[in-house]
Amino acid sequence: MGVEVNFEGKVALITGASSGLGARFAKVLAMAGAQVILASRRIDHLKELRAEIEAEGGAAHVVALDVTDYASIKSAVAHAETEAGAIDILVNNAGVSSSQRLIDVTPEDYAYVTDTNQRGAFFVAQEVAKRMILRYKGDARKQHRIINIASLAGQRVVPELAVYCMSKAAVIQMTKSMALEWGQFGINVNAICPGYIGTEINLDHFSSEQGRQLINTLPRKRIGKPEDLDGLLLLLAAEESHFINGAIMNADDGMGVQ
Ligand code: NAD
């Protein structure tokens, strides 16, 4: 007897799919049978990813999205549903980071991080949820999924990364609020808090001497790869996880218990 997680017939929107974790999330869901909508600002990268997914037999669409622009969010979600059909799964992943001491943070630095990580993530989820709520027919098992990509940095203080930490703490609180308010409409909202995963957002840092020293302080002296989140993503996206709502789940190689 075997158990198989199958996403055939599902439509998944992945924001920030042009690199790193978002690109990997899109590939995994596509390989598991979902039609994926790749949304971000860098359309050339998305087209390359679409070609890769199609070459492996998956189905992918490309949609332009700037999460800092409310009009762009509304038109991207509408475009996504016209192209691929009703969205079942949102992976709310687009994010940015910037590093300063607290006394050096300018209003521009603050807005750069919060407009994307906090305000952007909120309005993407809201726009998708409005449509999911309208479609809800009361089937407790066939639920919709919103997976917010927060961070372990939303639970602990990281030096010179305060605004990023604050924005991810907001995503954690947002996840719980959405789970509470939207659960009754068949939407499960959960958050993944990755530890350090090597991607564009941090590879420069991890190649530096300071970065190497940081890796040596981690429980297993290693950072992760985007594919290390595959299992948790599939769990939270699957119908089998319909009893998990409002969970904040770490995938951090044990860093959170240090
Ligand atoms: P990344 O820089 O490779 O990916 C971020 C993606 O977000 C990019 O595709 C970028 O184009 C997109 N994006 C940024 N601003 C956008 C905007 N205004 N509109 C649309 N798309 C936008 O970095 P990543 O590591 O893949 O990060 C993905 C998510 O994971 C982020 O939310 C990040 O905070 C979170 N995260 C990453 C790590 C890590 O160690 N890599 C750890 C914890 C959390």
PDB file of C-alpha atoms and ligand atoms in Angstrom:
ATOM      1  CA  MET A   1       0.000   0.000   0.000  1.00  0.00           C
ATOM      2  CA  GLY A   2       1.399   3.433  -0.898  1.00  0.00           C
ATOM      3  CA  VAL A   3       0.410   7.011  -0.230  1.00  0.00           C
ATOM      4  CA  GLU A   4       0.804   9.567  -2.972  1.00  0.00           C
ATOM      5  CA  VAL A   5       0.339  13.330  -2.783  1.00  0.00           C
ATOM      6  CA  ASN A   6      -1.150  14.480  -6.053  1.00  0.00           C
ATOM      7  CA  PHE A   7      -1.781  18.056  -7.143  1.00  0.00           C
ATOM      8  CA  GLU A   8      -3.343  17.307 -10.520  1.00  0.00           C
ATOM      9  CA  GLY A   9      -6.178  19.734 -11.201  1.00  0.00           C
ATOM     10  CA  LYS A  10      -4.796  22.275  -8.720  1.00  0.00           C
ATOM     11  CA  VAL A  11      -3.705  25.792  -9.617  1.00  0.00           C
ATOM     12  CA  ALA A  12      -0.910  27.379  -7.582  1.00  0.00           C
ATOM     13  CA  LEU A  13       0.238  31.003  -7.655  1.00  0.00           C
ATOM     14  CA  ILE A  14       3.809  31.557  -6.505  1.00  0.00           C
ATOM     15  CA  THR A  15       5.001  35.131  -5.929  1.00  0.00           C
ATOM     16  CA  GLY A  16       8.686  35.972  -6.234  1.00  0.00           C
ATOM     17  CA  ALA A  17       9.107  32.915  -8.474  1.00  0.00           C
ATOM     18  CA  SER A  18      11.953  34.440 -10.496  1.00  0.00           C
ATOM     19  CA  SER A  19      14.667  33.060  -8.199  1.00  0.00           C
ATOM     20  CA  GLY A  20      15.584  31.171  -5.047  1.00  0.00           C
ATOM     21  CA  LEU A  21      12.874  29.582  -2.959  1.00  0.00           C
ATOM     22  CA  GLY A  22      10.009  30.805  -5.154  1.00  0.00           C
ATOM     23  CA  ALA A  23      11.486  29.172  -8.272  1.00  0.00           C
ATOM     24  CA  ARG A  24      11.958  25.935  -6.351  1.00  0.00           C
ATOM     25  CA  PHE A  25       8.428  26.023  -4.863  1.00  0.00           C
ATOM     26  CA  ALA A  26       7.031  26.465  -8.372  1.00  0.00           C
ATOM     27  CA  LYS A  27       9.050  23.537  -9.743  1.00  0.00           C
ATOM     28  CA  VAL A  28       8.060  21.196  -6.928  1.00  0.00           C
ATOM     29  CA  LEU A  29       4.353  21.962  -7.203  1.00  0.00           C
ATOM     30  CA  ALA A  30       4.528  21.618 -11.001  1.00  0.00           C
ATOM     31  CA  MET A  31       6.312  18.268 -10.721  1.00  0.00           C
ATOM     32  CA  ALA A  32       3.609  17.141  -8.289  1.00  0.00           C
ATOM     33  CA  GLY A  33       1.008  17.869 -10.975  1.00  0.00           C
ATOM     34  CA  ALA A  34      -0.219  21.420 -10.258  1.00  0.00           C
ATOM     35  CA  GLN A  35      -0.538  24.104 -12.900  1.00  0.00           C
ATOM     36  CA  VAL A  36       1.719  26.851 -11.609  1.00  0.00           C
ATOM     37  CA  ILE A  37       1.530  30.592 -12.152  1.00  0.00           C
ATOM     38  CA  LEU A  38       4.942  32.216 -11.882  1.00  0.00           C
ATOM     39  CA  ALA A  39       4.577  35.789 -10.673  1.00  0.00           C
ATOM     40  CA  SER A  40       7.308  38.380 -10.204  1.00  0.00           C
ATOM     41  CA  ARG A  41       8.864  41.468 -11.777  1.00  0.00           C
ATOM     42  CA  ARG A  42      11.672  39.784 -13.726  1.00  0.00           C
ATOM     43  CA  ILE A  43       9.680  38.354 -16.628  1.00  0.00           C
ATOM     44  CA  ASP A  44      12.747  36.996 -18.477  1.00  0.00           C
ATOM     45  CA  HIS A  45      13.638  34.804 -15.485  1.00  0.00           C
ATOM     46  CA  LEU A  46      10.035  33.605 -15.240  1.00  0.00           C
ATOM     47  CA  LYS A  47       9.980  32.672 -18.928  1.00  0.00           C
ATOM     48  CA  GLU A  48      13.166  30.641 -18.479  1.00  0.00           C
ATOM     49  CA  LEU A  49      11.627  28.844 -15.515  1.00  0.00           C
ATOM     50  CA  ARG A  50       8.421  28.210 -17.488  1.00  0.00           C
ATOM     51  CA  ALA A  51      10.503  26.612 -20.269  1.00  0.00           C
ATOM     52  CA  GLU A  52      12.305  24.394 -17.705  1.00  0.00           C
ATOM     53  CA  ILE A  53       9.017  23.275 -16.158  1.00  0.00           C
ATOM     54  CA  GLU A  54       7.433  22.608 -19.556  1.00  0.00           C
ATOM     55  CA  ALA A  55      10.506  20.641 -20.661  1.00  0.00           C
ATOM     56  CA  GLU A  56       9.906  18.328 -17.707  1.00  0.00           C
ATOM     57  CA  GLY A  57       6.232  17.889 -18.642  1.00  0.00           C
ATOM     58  CA  GLY A  58       4.746  20.460 -16.238  1.00  0.00           C
ATOM     59  CA  ALA A  59       2.348  23.337 -16.907  1.00  0.00           C
ATOM     60  CA  ALA A  60       3.335  26.910 -16.080  1.00  0.00           C
ATOM     61  CA  HIS A  61       2.142  30.449 -16.820  1.00  0.00           C
ATOM     62  CA  VAL A  62       3.951  33.760 -16.435  1.00  0.00           C
ATOM     63  CA  VAL A  63       2.351  36.819 -14.829  1.00  0.00           C
ATOM     64  CA  ALA A  64       3.954  40.222 -14.132  1.00  0.00           C
ATOM     65  CA  LEU A  65       3.627  41.225 -10.500  1.00  0.00           C
ATOM     66  CA  ASP A  66       5.076  43.952  -8.315  1.00  0.00           C
ATOM     67  CA  VAL A  67       3.792  43.302  -4.806  1.00  0.00           C
ATOM     68  CA  THR A  68       4.550  46.880  -3.734  1.00  0.00           C
ATOM     69  CA  ASP A  69       1.939  48.121  -6.231  1.00  0.00           C
ATOM     70  CA  TYR A  70      -1.687  47.465  -5.242  1.00  0.00           C
ATOM     71  CA  ALA A  71      -2.957  47.858  -8.818  1.00  0.00           C
ATOM     72  CA  SER A  72      -0.348  45.349 -10.000  1.00  0.00           C
ATOM     73  CA  ILE A  73      -1.510  42.823  -7.375  1.00  0.00           C
ATOM     74  CA  LYS A  74      -5.137  43.136  -8.483  1.00  0.00           C
ATOM     75  CA  SER A  75      -4.347  42.811 -12.167  1.00  0.00           C
ATOM     76  CA  ALA A  76      -1.844  39.952 -11.641  1.00  0.00           C
ATOM     77  CA  VAL A  77      -4.346  37.853  -9.683  1.00  0.00           C
ATOM     78  CA  ALA A  78      -7.077  38.528 -12.268  1.00  0.00           C
ATOM     79  CA  HIS A  79      -4.653  37.688 -15.089  1.00  0.00           C
ATOM     80  CA  ALA A  80      -3.537  34.507 -13.300  1.00  0.00           C
ATOM     81  CA  GLU A  81      -7.110  33.235 -12.970  1.00  0.00           C
ATOM     82  CA  THR A  82      -7.904  34.087 -16.601  1.00  0.00           C
ATOM     83  CA  GLU A  83      -4.831  32.124 -17.738  1.00  0.00           C
ATOM     84  CA  ALA A  84      -4.969  29.110 -15.427  1.00  0.00           C
ATOM     85  CA  GLY A  85      -8.364  29.065 -13.681  1.00  0.00           C
ATOM     86  CA  ALA A  86      -9.278  29.481 -10.016  1.00  0.00           C
ATOM     87  CA  ILE A  87      -6.289  29.612  -7.663  1.00  0.00           C
ATOM     88  CA  ASP A  88      -6.286  26.765  -5.093  1.00  0.00           C
ATOM     89  CA  ILE A  89      -2.877  27.418  -3.538  1.00  0.00           C
ATOM     90  CA  LEU A  90      -1.036  30.686  -2.940  1.00  0.00           C
ATOM     91  CA  VAL A  91       2.633  30.599  -2.015  1.00  0.00           C
ATOM     92  CA  ASN A  92       3.147  34.133  -0.728  1.00  0.00           C
ATOM     93  CA  ASN A  93       6.909  34.210  -1.081  1.00  0.00           C
ATOM     94  CA  ALA A  94       8.184  37.509  -2.562  1.00  0.00           C
ATOM     95  CA  GLY A  95      10.525  39.183  -0.118  1.00  0.00           C
ATOM     96  CA  VAL A  96      13.504  41.482   0.230  1.00  0.00           C
ATOM     97  CA  SER A  97      16.074  42.167   2.915  1.00  0.00           C
ATOM     98  CA  SER A  98      18.301  45.057   3.827  1.00  0.00           C
ATOM     99  CA  SER A  99      20.864  45.407   6.579  1.00  0.00           C
ATOM    100  CA  GLN A 100      21.554  48.438   8.785  1.00  0.00           C
ATOM    101  CA  ARG A 101      22.096  49.325  12.423  1.00  0.00           C
ATOM    102  CA  LEU A 102      18.853  50.645  13.893  1.00  0.00           C
ATOM    103  CA  ILE A 103      20.156  54.209  14.110  1.00  0.00           C
ATOM    104  CA  ASP A 104      21.053  54.164  10.398  1.00  0.00           C
ATOM    105  CA  VAL A 105      17.666  52.992   9.055  1.00  0.00           C
ATOM    106  CA  THR A 106      16.188  55.646   6.745  1.00  0.00           C
ATOM    107  CA  PRO A 107      12.493  55.923   5.864  1.00  0.00           C
ATOM    108  CA  GLU A 108      13.461  54.591   2.425  1.00  0.00           C
ATOM    109  CA  ASP A 109      15.201  51.523   3.924  1.00  0.00           C
ATOM    110  CA  TYR A 110      12.171  50.910   6.120  1.00  0.00           C
ATOM    111  CA  ALA A 111       9.688  51.238   3.257  1.00  0.00           C
ATOM    112  CA  TYR A 112      11.813  49.052   0.956  1.00  0.00           C
ATOM    113  CA  VAL A 113      11.488  46.079   3.305  1.00  0.00           C
ATOM    114  CA  THR A 114       8.016  46.573   4.747  1.00  0.00           C
ATOM    115  CA  ASP A 115       6.312  47.509   1.448  1.00  0.00           C
ATOM    116  CA  THR A 116       7.288  44.111   0.038  1.00  0.00           C
ATOM    117  CA  ASN A 117       7.451  41.722   2.988  1.00  0.00           C
ATOM    118  CA  GLN A 118       4.552  43.040   5.025  1.00  0.00           C
ATOM    119  CA  ARG A 119       2.187  45.267   3.022  1.00  0.00           C
ATOM    120  CA  GLY A 120       2.792  43.377  -0.225  1.00  0.00           C
ATOM    121  CA  ALA A 121       2.288  39.942   1.324  1.00  0.00           C
ATOM    122  CA  PHE A 122      -0.906  41.147   3.021  1.00  0.00           C
ATOM    123  CA  PHE A 123      -2.563  42.509  -0.114  1.00  0.00           C
ATOM    124  CA  VAL A 124      -1.558  39.533  -2.275  1.00  0.00           C
ATOM    125  CA  ALA A 125      -3.171  37.186   0.271  1.00  0.00           C
ATOM    126  CA  GLN A 126      -6.210  39.447   0.573  1.00  0.00           C
ATOM    127  CA  GLU A 127      -6.771  39.604  -3.202  1.00  0.00           C
ATOM    128  CA  VAL A 128      -6.475  35.831  -3.602  1.00  0.00           C
ATOM    129  CA  ALA A 129      -8.607  35.151  -0.508  1.00  0.00           C
ATOM    130  CA  LYS A 130     -11.441  37.396  -1.723  1.00  0.00           C
ATOM    131  CA  ARG A 131     -11.799  35.127  -4.734  1.00  0.00           C
ATOM    132  CA  MET A 132     -11.414  31.909  -2.700  1.00  0.00           C
ATOM    133  CA  ILE A 133     -14.129  33.068  -0.278  1.00  0.00           C
ATOM    134  CA  LEU A 134     -16.532  33.800  -3.152  1.00  0.00           C
ATOM    135  CA  ARG A 135     -15.991  30.278  -4.478  1.00  0.00           C
ATOM    136  CA  TYR A 136     -16.286  28.459  -1.145  1.00  0.00           C
ATOM    137  CA  LYS A 137     -19.016  25.820  -1.233  1.00  0.00           C
ATOM    138  CA  GLY A 138     -18.742  24.345   2.249  1.00  0.00           C
ATOM    139  CA  ASP A 139     -16.656  21.239   1.478  1.00  0.00           C
ATOM    140  CA  ALA A 140     -14.495  20.909   4.597  1.00  0.00           C
ATOM    141  CA  ARG A 141     -11.842  18.762   2.898  1.00  0.00           C
ATOM    142  CA  LYS A 142     -11.361  20.501  -0.451  1.00  0.00           C
ATOM    143  CA  GLN A 143      -9.827  23.536   1.120  1.00  0.00           C
ATOM    144  CA  HIS A 144      -7.804  26.343  -0.304  1.00  0.00           C
ATOM    145  CA  ARG A 145      -4.274  26.970   0.883  1.00  0.00           C
ATOM    146  CA  ILE A 146      -2.273  30.100   1.621  1.00  0.00           C
ATOM    147  CA  ILE A 147       1.343  29.478   2.567  1.00  0.00           C
ATOM    148  CA  ASN A 148       3.121  32.599   3.776  1.00  0.00           C
ATOM    149  CA  ILE A 149       6.908  32.522   3.676  1.00  0.00           C
ATOM    150  CA  ALA A 150       7.966  34.158   6.924  1.00  0.00           C
ATOM    151  CA  SER A 151      11.384  33.476   8.483  1.00  0.00           C
ATOM    152  CA  LEU A 152      13.044  32.318  11.654  1.00  0.00           C
ATOM    153  CA  ALA A 153      14.091  35.988  11.742  1.00  0.00           C
ATOM    154  CA  GLY A 154      10.457  36.772  12.561  1.00  0.00           C
ATOM    155  CA  GLN A 155      10.860  34.920  15.869  1.00  0.00           C
ATOM    156  CA  ARG A 156      14.297  36.056  17.006  1.00  0.00           C
ATOM    157  CA  VAL A 157      16.560  39.068  16.776  1.00  0.00           C
ATOM    158  CA  VAL A 158      19.262  39.060  14.111  1.00  0.00           C
ATOM    159  CA  PRO A 159      21.901  41.823  14.383  1.00  0.00           C
ATOM    160  CA  GLU A 160      21.528  44.673  11.861  1.00  0.00           C
ATOM    161  CA  LEU A 161      18.435  43.052  10.363  1.00  0.00           C
ATOM    162  CA  ALA A 162      15.794  44.626  12.593  1.00  0.00           C
ATOM    163  CA  VAL A 163      13.439  45.887   9.902  1.00  0.00           C
ATOM    164  CA  TYR A 164      13.512  42.526   8.146  1.00  0.00           C
ATOM    165  CA  CYS A 165      12.885  40.745  11.467  1.00  0.00           C
ATOM    166  CA  MET A 166       9.992  43.111  12.220  1.00  0.00           C
ATOM    167  CA  SER A 167       8.466  42.539   8.778  1.00  0.00           C
ATOM    168  CA  LYS A 168       8.622  38.752   9.182  1.00  0.00           C
ATOM    169  CA  ALA A 169       7.165  38.941  12.707  1.00  0.00           C
ATOM    170  CA  ALA A 170       4.283  40.781  11.056  1.00  0.00           C
ATOM    171  CA  VAL A 171       3.905  37.948   8.524  1.00  0.00           C
ATOM    172  CA  ILE A 172       3.666  35.465  11.407  1.00  0.00           C
ATOM    173  CA  GLN A 173       0.957  37.493  13.134  1.00  0.00           C
ATOM    174  CA  MET A 174      -0.790  38.042   9.785  1.00  0.00           C
ATOM    175  CA  THR A 175      -0.820  34.271   9.200  1.00  0.00           C
ATOM    176  CA  LYS A 176      -2.568  33.633  12.505  1.00  0.00           C
ATOM    177  CA  SER A 177      -5.133  36.407  11.920  1.00  0.00           C
ATOM    178  CA  MET A 178      -5.905  35.125   8.421  1.00  0.00           C
ATOM    179  CA  ALA A 179      -6.206  31.534   9.668  1.00  0.00           C
ATOM    180  CA  LEU A 180      -8.696  32.650  12.300  1.00  0.00           C
ATOM    181  CA  GLU A 181     -10.817  34.816  10.006  1.00  0.00           C
ATOM    182  CA  TRP A 182     -10.655  32.769   6.787  1.00  0.00           C
ATOM    183  CA  GLY A 183     -10.673  29.219   8.168  1.00  0.00           C
ATOM    184  CA  GLN A 184     -14.481  29.285   8.152  1.00  0.00           C
ATOM    185  CA  PHE A 185     -14.341  29.840   4.381  1.00  0.00           C
ATOM    186  CA  GLY A 186     -12.223  26.768   3.750  1.00  0.00           C
ATOM    187  CA  ILE A 187      -8.891  28.565   3.542  1.00  0.00           C
ATOM    188  CA  ASN A 188      -5.982  27.160   5.535  1.00  0.00           C
ATOM    189  CA  VAL A 189      -3.312  29.782   6.171  1.00  0.00           C
ATOM    190  CA  ASN A 190       0.041  28.605   7.483  1.00  0.00           C
ATOM    191  CA  ALA A 191       3.568  29.983   7.529  1.00  0.00           C
ATOM    192  CA  ILE A 192       6.930  28.439   6.782  1.00  0.00           C
ATOM    193  CA  CYS A 193       9.853  29.925   8.706  1.00  0.00           C
ATOM    194  CA  PRO A 194      13.021  28.907   6.917  1.00  0.00           C
ATOM    195  CA  GLY A 195      16.384  29.132   8.601  1.00  0.00           C
ATOM    196  CA  TYR A 196      19.352  30.024   6.398  1.00  0.00           C
ATOM    197  CA  ILE A 197      18.924  28.774   2.833  1.00  0.00           C
ATOM    198  CA  GLY A 198      21.480  29.740   0.187  1.00  0.00           C
ATOM    199  CA  THR A 199      19.772  31.995  -2.415  1.00  0.00           C
ATOM    200  CA  GLU A 200      20.268  35.393  -4.115  1.00  0.00           C
ATOM    201  CA  ILE A 201      19.066  37.143  -0.967  1.00  0.00           C
ATOM    202  CA  ASN A 202      22.109  36.012   1.063  1.00  0.00           C
ATOM    203  CA  LEU A 203      24.745  34.226  -1.075  1.00  0.00           C
ATOM    204  CA  ASP A 204      27.074  37.255  -1.087  1.00  0.00           C
ATOM    205  CA  HIS A 205      26.902  37.301   2.685  1.00  0.00           C
ATOM    206  CA  PHE A 206      27.547  33.569   3.087  1.00  0.00           C
ATOM    207  CA  SER A 207      30.565  33.778   0.754  1.00  0.00           C
ATOM    208  CA  SER A 208      32.143  36.447   2.974  1.00  0.00           C
ATOM    209  CA  GLU A 209      34.374  35.774   5.989  1.00  0.00           C
ATOM    210  CA  GLN A 210      31.600  37.030   8.287  1.00  0.00           C
ATOM    211  CA  GLY A 211      29.148  34.656   6.595  1.00  0.00           C
ATOM    212  CA  ARG A 212      31.475  31.667   6.979  1.00  0.00           C
ATOM    213  CA  GLN A 213      31.859  32.470  10.665  1.00  0.00           C
ATOM    214  CA  LEU A 214      28.081  32.598  10.996  1.00  0.00           C
ATOM    215  CA  ILE A 215      27.738  29.143   9.383  1.00  0.00           C
ATOM    216  CA  ASN A 216      30.161  27.780  11.986  1.00  0.00           C
ATOM    217  CA  THR A 217      27.782  28.875  14.753  1.00  0.00           C
ATOM    218  CA  LEU A 218      24.824  26.906  13.306  1.00  0.00           C
ATOM    219  CA  PRO A 219      23.860  23.573  14.950  1.00  0.00           C
ATOM    220  CA  ARG A 220      25.114  21.477  12.025  1.00  0.00           C
ATOM    221  CA  LYS A 221      27.483  24.106  10.605  1.00  0.00           C
ATOM    222  CA  ARG A 222      25.596  24.263   7.319  1.00  0.00           C
ATOM    223  CA  ILE A 223      22.996  26.299   5.465  1.00  0.00           C
ATOM    224  CA  GLY A 224      20.185  24.701   3.497  1.00  0.00           C
ATOM    225  CA  LYS A 225      19.340  24.466  -0.184  1.00  0.00           C
ATOM    226  CA  PRO A 226      15.956  25.542  -1.608  1.00  0.00           C
ATOM    227  CA  GLU A 227      14.980  21.864  -2.096  1.00  0.00           C
ATOM    228  CA  ASP A 228      15.302  21.312   1.661  1.00  0.00           C
ATOM    229  CA  LEU A 229      11.874  22.965   1.998  1.00  0.00           C
ATOM    230  CA  ASP A 230      10.128  20.619  -0.501  1.00  0.00           C
ATOM    231  CA  GLY A 231       8.625  18.356   2.167  1.00  0.00           C
ATOM    232  CA  LEU A 232       7.100  21.133   4.245  1.00  0.00           C
ATOM    233  CA  LEU A 233       5.754  22.950   1.202  1.00  0.00           C
ATOM    234  CA  LEU A 234       4.055  19.796  -0.130  1.00  0.00           C
ATOM    235  CA  LEU A 235       2.625  19.015   3.305  1.00  0.00           C
ATOM    236  CA  LEU A 236       1.053  22.457   3.704  1.00  0.00           C
ATOM    237  CA  ALA A 237      -0.226  22.536   0.117  1.00  0.00           C
ATOM    238  CA  ALA A 238      -1.801  19.068   0.209  1.00  0.00           C
ATOM    239  CA  GLU A 239      -5.472  18.307   0.892  1.00  0.00           C
ATOM    240  CA  GLU A 240      -4.236  15.818   3.509  1.00  0.00           C
ATOM    241  CA  SER A 241      -3.206  18.765   5.726  1.00  0.00           C
ATOM    242  CA  HIS A 242      -6.744  20.147   6.016  1.00  0.00           C
ATOM    243  CA  PHE A 243      -6.547  20.042   9.830  1.00  0.00           C
ATOM    244  CA  ILE A 244      -3.468  22.297   9.932  1.00  0.00           C
ATOM    245  CA  ASN A 245      -4.457  25.960  10.111  1.00  0.00           C
ATOM    246  CA  GLY A 246      -2.605  28.911  11.628  1.00  0.00           C
ATOM    247  CA  ALA A 247       0.585  26.892  12.119  1.00  0.00           C
ATOM    248  CA  ILE A 248       3.986  28.572  12.085  1.00  0.00           C
ATOM    249  CA  MET A 249       6.374  25.837  10.998  1.00  0.00           C
ATOM    250  CA  ASN A 250      10.155  26.112  11.134  1.00  0.00           C
ATOM    251  CA  ALA A 251      12.439  24.477   8.590  1.00  0.00           C
ATOM    252  CA  ASP A 252      15.746  25.599  10.047  1.00  0.00           C
ATOM    253  CA  ASP A 253      17.956  22.566  10.716  1.00  0.00           C
ATOM    254  CA  GLY A 254      17.454  23.111  14.450  1.00  0.00           C
ATOM    255  CA  MET A 255      18.621  26.717  14.584  1.00  0.00           C
ATOM    256  CA  GLY A 256      15.442  27.839  16.352  1.00  0.00           C
ATOM    257  CA  VAL A 257      16.149  25.721  19.429  1.00  0.00           C
ATOM    258  CA  GLN A 258      19.718  26.960  19.877  1.00  0.00           C
TER     259      GLN A 258
HETATM  260  P1  NAD B   1      15.450  35.737  -3.530  1.00  0.00           P
HETATM  261  O1  NAD B   1      15.986  37.125  -3.495  1.00  0.00           O
HETATM  262  O2  NAD B   1      16.123  34.748  -4.403  1.00  0.00           O
HETATM  263  O3  NAD B   1      13.912  35.733  -3.904  1.00  0.00           O
HETATM  264  C1  NAD B   1      13.016  36.757  -3.594  1.00  0.00           C
HETATM  265  C2  NAD B   1      12.049  36.873  -4.735  1.00  0.00           C
HETATM  266  O4  NAD B   1      11.101  37.892  -4.451  1.00  0.00           O
HETATM  267  C3  NAD B   1      12.750  37.253  -6.043  1.00  0.00           C
HETATM  268  O5  NAD B   1      12.243  36.447  -7.072  1.00  0.00           O
HETATM  269  C4  NAD B   1      12.363  38.691  -6.227  1.00  0.00           C
HETATM  270  O6  NAD B   1      12.330  39.073  -7.586  1.00  0.00           O
HETATM  271  C5  NAD B   1      10.955  38.683  -5.609  1.00  0.00           C
HETATM  272  N1  NAD B   1      10.503  40.019  -5.269  1.00  0.00           N
HETATM  273  C6  NAD B   1      11.138  40.940  -4.518  1.00  0.00           C
HETATM  274  N2  NAD B   1      10.426  42.075  -4.495  1.00  0.00           N
HETATM  275  C7  NAD B   1       9.319  41.855  -5.249  1.00  0.00           C
HETATM  276  C8  NAD B   1       8.218  42.664  -5.627  1.00  0.00           C
HETATM  277  N3  NAD B   1       8.104  43.940  -5.233  1.00  0.00           N
HETATM  278  N4  NAD B   1       7.250  42.117  -6.391  1.00  0.00           N
HETATM  279  C9  NAD B   1       7.360  40.846  -6.810  1.00  0.00           C
HETATM  280  N5  NAD B   1       8.394  40.042  -6.525  1.00  0.00           N
HETATM  281  C10 NAD B   1       9.364  40.556  -5.750  1.00  0.00           C
HETATM  282  O7  NAD B   1      15.444  35.248  -2.023  1.00  0.00           O
HETATM  283  P2  NAD B   1      14.814  33.932  -1.364  1.00  0.00           P
HETATM  284  O8  NAD B   1      15.775  33.490  -0.351  1.00  0.00           O
HETATM  285  O9  NAD B   1      14.362  32.968  -2.404  1.00  0.00           O
HETATM  286  O10 NAD B   1      13.561  34.550  -0.598  1.00  0.00           O
HETATM  287  C11 NAD B   1      12.231  34.066  -0.771  1.00  0.00           C
HETATM  288  C12 NAD B   1      11.455  34.315   0.507  1.00  0.00           C
HETATM  289  O11 NAD B   1      12.002  33.495   1.553  1.00  0.00           O
HETATM  290  C13 NAD B   1      11.542  35.757   1.009  1.00  0.00           C
HETATM  291  O12 NAD B   1      10.287  36.137   1.530  1.00  0.00           O
HETATM  292  C14 NAD B   1      12.570  35.658   2.122  1.00  0.00           C
HETATM  293  O13 NAD B   1      12.429  36.683   3.077  1.00  0.00           O
HETATM  294  C15 NAD B   1      12.245  34.294   2.680  1.00  0.00           C
HETATM  295  N6  NAD B   1      13.321  33.683   3.462  1.00  0.00           N
HETATM  296  C16 NAD B   1      14.508  33.364   2.898  1.00  0.00           C
HETATM  297  C17 NAD B   1      15.487  32.782   3.677  1.00  0.00           C
HETATM  298  C18 NAD B   1      16.818  32.388   3.117  1.00  0.00           C
HETATM  299  O14 NAD B   1      17.715  32.058   3.915  1.00  0.00           O
HETATM  300  N7  NAD B   1      16.998  32.388   1.813  1.00  0.00           N
HETATM  301  C19 NAD B   1      15.254  32.526   5.032  1.00  0.00           C
HETATM  302  C20 NAD B   1      14.035  32.864   5.585  1.00  0.00           C
HETATM  303  C21 NAD B   1      13.063  33.437   4.784  1.00  0.00           C
END
